[in-house]
XYZ file of C-alpha atoms in Angstrom:
348
model
C 46.337 60.940 18.619
C 45.501 61.494 22.081
C 42.241 63.105 21.200
C 41.319 59.853 19.535
C 42.559 57.699 22.321
C 40.673 59.538 25.352
C 37.530 60.239 23.314
C 34.980 60.333 26.040
C 34.442 62.883 28.820
C 34.718 60.201 31.332
C 38.065 59.592 30.434
C 39.196 63.333 30.479
C 40.910 63.091 34.010
C 42.992 60.438 32.671
C 44.166 62.222 29.568
C 44.552 65.792 31.459
C 46.928 63.748 33.604
C 48.784 62.171 30.705
C 49.123 65.859 28.917
C 50.541 67.271 32.163
C 52.901 64.298 32.396
C 53.861 64.671 28.665
C 54.638 68.475 29.266
C 57.282 67.336 32.219
C 58.804 64.576 29.828
C 59.188 67.341 26.965
C 60.831 69.825 29.097
C 63.067 67.005 30.647
C 63.933 65.799 27.220
C 65.021 69.327 26.398
C 67.288 69.297 29.324
C 68.862 65.710 29.065
C 69.635 65.853 25.361
C 71.743 68.859 26.103
C 75.769 68.610 26.210
C 78.299 71.664 26.987
C 80.471 70.416 23.826
C 78.770 72.523 20.987
C 78.603 70.051 18.149
C 77.346 67.241 20.567
C 74.562 69.504 21.626
C 73.617 70.739 17.997
C 73.511 67.061 16.689
C 71.946 65.250 19.622
C 69.303 68.155 19.729
C 68.897 67.875 15.944
C 65.938 65.228 15.743
C 64.351 66.091 19.156
C 63.882 69.592 17.494
C 62.261 68.145 14.471
C 59.308 67.058 16.579
C 57.659 63.621 17.009
C 54.556 62.048 18.392
C 56.252 60.759 21.823
C 53.996 57.535 21.537
C 56.562 55.736 23.758
C 56.309 58.422 26.896
C 52.752 58.709 26.386
C 52.187 54.570 26.867
C 54.533 54.902 29.878
C 52.417 57.473 31.465
C 49.230 55.498 30.539
C 50.006 52.128 32.196
C 51.420 54.209 35.230
C 47.635 54.825 35.977
C 47.294 51.171 36.760
C 49.425 51.946 39.878
C 50.395 55.210 41.632
C 49.857 57.396 38.578
C 52.804 59.629 37.031
C 55.566 59.893 39.576
C 58.952 61.477 39.099
C 60.498 57.922 38.532
C 57.958 57.444 35.611
C 58.654 60.845 34.085
C 62.303 59.761 34.228
C 61.560 56.388 32.867
C 59.690 58.032 30.033
C 62.200 60.338 29.188
C 65.071 57.580 28.951
C 62.773 55.308 26.762
C 62.253 58.316 24.417
C 65.843 59.183 24.188
C 66.652 55.465 23.327
C 64.170 55.706 20.508
C 65.660 59.026 19.327
C 69.104 57.364 19.480
C 68.104 54.484 17.324
C 66.674 56.779 14.554
C 70.274 58.240 14.223
C 71.652 54.677 13.936
C 68.882 53.442 11.518
C 69.058 56.507 9.084
C 72.886 55.657 8.694
C 72.124 51.854 8.196
C 69.297 52.617 5.534
C 71.236 55.704 4.179
C 67.933 57.495 4.488
C 67.957 61.068 3.279
C 65.106 62.673 5.418
C 63.546 62.020 8.823
C 60.671 63.983 10.363
C 60.423 66.169 7.396
C 64.079 67.495 7.943
C 67.547 66.022 6.286
C 68.468 63.194 8.331
C 71.471 63.944 10.539
C 73.821 61.748 8.591
C 72.747 63.661 5.499
C 73.997 67.145 6.915
C 77.207 65.832 9.194
C 77.974 62.353 7.474
C 77.882 58.781 8.948
C 80.523 59.134 11.597
C 78.933 62.171 13.310
C 75.415 60.515 13.253
C 76.361 57.266 14.696
C 78.185 59.057 17.558
C 75.464 61.455 18.200
C 73.321 58.229 18.554
C 75.873 56.809 20.863
C 75.643 59.861 22.813
C 71.906 59.661 23.513
C 72.184 55.977 24.193
C 74.641 56.773 27.165
C 72.461 59.702 28.273
C 69.352 57.275 28.314
C 71.540 54.718 30.179
C 72.638 57.333 32.628
C 68.809 58.201 33.502
C 67.799 54.519 33.979
C 70.904 54.032 36.090
C 69.505 56.597 38.495
C 66.164 54.350 38.886
C 68.246 51.312 40.371
C 69.310 47.877 39.097
C 65.809 46.831 37.583
C 65.768 49.803 35.424
C 69.295 49.155 34.236
C 68.448 45.597 33.235
C 65.259 46.645 31.207
C 67.517 49.226 29.283
C 70.395 46.741 28.535
C 67.877 43.825 27.397
C 65.759 46.492 25.436
C 69.088 47.863 24.005
C 70.328 44.304 23.076
C 67.242 43.455 21.185
C 67.220 46.623 19.292
C 71.035 45.689 18.068
C 70.069 42.341 17.497
C 67.077 43.466 15.122
C 69.317 45.680 13.346
C 71.824 43.045 12.606
C 69.461 40.316 11.576
C 67.704 42.741 9.183
C 70.983 43.722 7.812
C 72.274 40.172 7.194
C 68.909 38.640 6.242
C 67.712 35.231 6.755
C 69.529 31.925 6.532
C 68.867 29.906 3.570
C 66.775 27.613 5.965
C 64.766 30.299 7.496
C 61.341 31.427 6.667
C 61.838 34.939 5.266
C 58.364 36.271 6.478
C 59.121 34.693 10.019
C 62.454 36.247 9.911
C 60.938 39.620 9.078
C 58.333 39.434 11.813
C 61.265 38.767 14.352
C 63.041 41.637 13.350
C 60.036 43.811 13.646
C 59.541 42.582 17.226
C 62.915 43.436 18.114
C 63.396 46.680 16.317
C 60.098 48.206 17.264
C 58.111 46.052 19.469
C 60.666 45.677 22.150
C 61.011 49.483 22.667
C 57.254 49.941 22.870
C 57.069 46.945 25.267
C 59.566 48.535 27.181
C 57.898 51.848 27.451
C 54.532 50.102 28.710
C 56.392 48.006 31.267
C 58.228 50.913 32.591
C 54.919 52.611 33.266
C 53.956 49.375 35.448
C 57.197 49.191 37.130
C 57.988 52.601 38.356
C 54.295 53.423 39.540
C 54.383 50.387 41.668
C 51.666 48.644 39.850
C 50.453 45.092 40.499
C 53.397 42.983 39.121
C 50.814 40.351 37.661
C 49.948 43.273 35.254
C 53.730 43.185 33.718
C 53.491 40.352 31.444
C 50.007 41.261 29.646
C 51.433 44.784 29.181
C 54.680 43.595 27.542
C 52.713 41.494 25.174
C 50.566 44.044 24.389
C 53.322 46.208 23.356
C 55.143 43.578 21.386
C 52.258 42.802 19.288
C 51.193 46.564 18.686
C 54.787 47.386 17.749
C 54.715 44.537 15.000
C 51.347 45.941 13.814
C 52.722 49.597 13.771
C 55.627 48.651 11.320
C 53.297 46.487 9.060
C 50.892 49.550 8.887
C 54.170 51.408 7.811
C 54.754 48.957 5.173
C 51.382 49.836 3.619
C 51.799 53.623 4.305
C 54.964 53.305 2.182
C 52.855 52.697 -0.924
C 50.465 55.413 -0.075
C 49.034 57.744 -3.066
C 49.005 60.703 -0.347
C 52.565 61.472 0.429
C 51.150 65.170 1.986
C 49.205 63.049 4.582
C 51.464 60.203 5.365
C 55.081 62.340 5.282
C 56.570 59.546 3.075
C 56.971 59.577 -0.908
C 55.463 56.443 -1.997
C 57.818 53.511 -2.595
C 60.431 55.351 -0.431
C 61.414 51.917 1.564
C 61.369 50.268 -1.792
C 63.612 52.723 -3.707
C 66.077 52.575 -0.614
C 66.121 48.442 -0.960
C 64.351 48.208 2.508
C 62.474 44.671 2.539
C 58.863 45.109 3.438
C 55.919 42.300 4.216
C 53.985 43.178 0.709
C 57.701 42.687 -1.196
C 58.131 39.462 0.823
C 54.641 37.992 0.000
C 54.924 39.016 -3.651
C 58.385 36.977 -3.889
C 56.474 34.068 -2.522
C 53.424 34.430 -4.765
C 55.669 34.902 -7.789
C 56.742 31.127 -7.539
C 53.582 29.992 -8.525
C 51.632 33.117 -10.239
C 53.005 34.493 -13.370
C 51.429 37.792 -12.873
C 53.083 38.377 -9.394
C 56.401 37.309 -11.178
C 56.047 39.728 -13.966
C 55.311 42.583 -11.311
C 58.328 41.797 -8.996
C 60.311 41.425 -12.308
C 59.308 45.193 -13.242
C 59.672 46.302 -9.600
C 63.498 44.771 -9.553
C 64.309 46.696 -12.752
C 63.039 49.984 -11.831
C 62.217 50.483 -8.168
C 63.742 47.918 -5.757
C 67.071 49.547 -4.367
C 67.086 51.903 -7.154
C 67.190 55.667 -6.081
C 65.246 58.129 -8.026
C 67.243 60.381 -10.041
C 68.353 63.768 -8.245
C 66.718 67.071 -8.368
C 69.355 68.452 -10.599
C 69.253 65.338 -12.974
C 67.864 65.785 -16.684
C 64.263 66.740 -16.080
C 63.081 64.450 -18.671
C 64.867 61.605 -17.196
C 63.463 62.446 -13.666
C 60.010 62.798 -14.705
C 59.770 59.634 -16.452
C 61.508 57.646 -13.841
C 59.011 59.063 -11.110
C 56.260 58.310 -13.529
C 57.205 54.867 -13.852
C 57.984 54.165 -10.130
C 54.392 55.764 -9.427
C 52.827 53.256 -11.816
C 54.725 50.294 -10.418
C 53.936 51.241 -6.633
C 50.320 51.789 -7.402
C 50.096 48.292 -8.844
C 51.626 46.851 -5.902
C 49.418 48.957 -3.407
C 46.528 47.543 -5.360
C 47.701 43.773 -5.501
C 46.488 40.916 -2.866
C 50.029 40.853 -1.227
C 49.196 44.687 0.378
C 45.706 43.637 1.179
C 47.214 40.467 3.099
C 49.428 42.897 4.744
C 47.068 45.100 5.974
C 44.883 42.012 7.200
C 48.087 40.828 9.151
C 48.791 44.128 10.948
C 44.960 44.182 12.059
C 45.554 40.781 13.177
C 48.405 41.550 15.352
C 46.644 44.746 16.851
C 43.633 42.316 17.525
C 45.941 40.007 19.501
C 47.720 42.938 21.152
C 44.079 43.836 22.684
C 43.370 40.319 23.464
C 46.502 40.349 25.807
C 44.828 43.295 27.786
C 42.174 40.683 28.993
C 43.647 40.503 32.843
C 43.628 44.404 33.137
C 40.992 45.885 35.064
C 38.248 47.501 33.272
C 38.505 51.207 33.299
C 39.835 54.100 31.352
C 43.357 52.683 31.050
C 42.121 49.536 29.155
C 39.786 51.404 26.945
C 42.803 53.951 26.230
C 45.143 51.008 25.336
C 42.559 49.328 23.271
C 41.742 52.764 21.182
C 45.465 53.255 21.098
C 45.914 49.888 19.176
C 42.788 50.950 16.812
C 44.511 54.317 15.983
C 47.806 52.337 15.226
C 45.949 50.294 12.325
C 43.665 53.209 11.140
C 46.710 55.266 9.891
C 46.599 53.433 6.613
C 42.998 54.428 5.947
């Protein structure tokens, strides 16, 4: 991703600084997620060792260049943000009963729900320890972000109230579960580099909005015909019963459109919340289920509701870029704009 964000020769000094900072972040992550207790150590390191794009630390290091640059405090904050993200993945996989994460079996699939939850708790504690060393403001940032992560998961689990608009409820969940942490990552770069505080609000708004765009693009990627490129089996979220924006829009359209109602009924019969047969099931039955699912996922992907979801993601990304208007012109502003473009281009 960094090659696309820092595309021009004029921006290479910024890119070099961020690459060097990411090396320090990575070394610190390996150190900070280590525990003397053997089971704690192997479980908390598990998803870190599985890889990851380190998008959030990169944003912290990038926005820090609006101030004093990559200081030790910025490095520490970037590590804490990424560890918080890792912790949330352990909990998300338990809530979603996910089998895979980052190309490996999920922690809960390996050790069970209880151990996975406790591993996530340990990581949250370690992130809080790092933030505590940065002062009261850092503690407040961590606590506020953690609160929103939990509220987002709670609201996703409970679902909207009867009087709530389901789409608005869903967007708010995305803002809490994803936007809040991306915003915190970008905000940390401002705070711990002593950048002008008037830049903090635009950066927060950018992070919140690009976080929503990121998750809406994931809704489209879930329907992709190219799992080898996206790392996801088509319809994974739908089979897990996870609500996505294409599904919500289809439910809306089904109230007045017979074709949408027919597709929704077939999805409910064969895909939504219905796991595919296990590998050791009858091969013929499994093959038929996979083929039927693939055809329905294809139909949803080509439907107008998915086109509308993609357009919504682009709208959130444009609004994220618009929030950057108060930033000074230069490499940082250009890189943040390219970052937004890269987020929405993942579906192409």
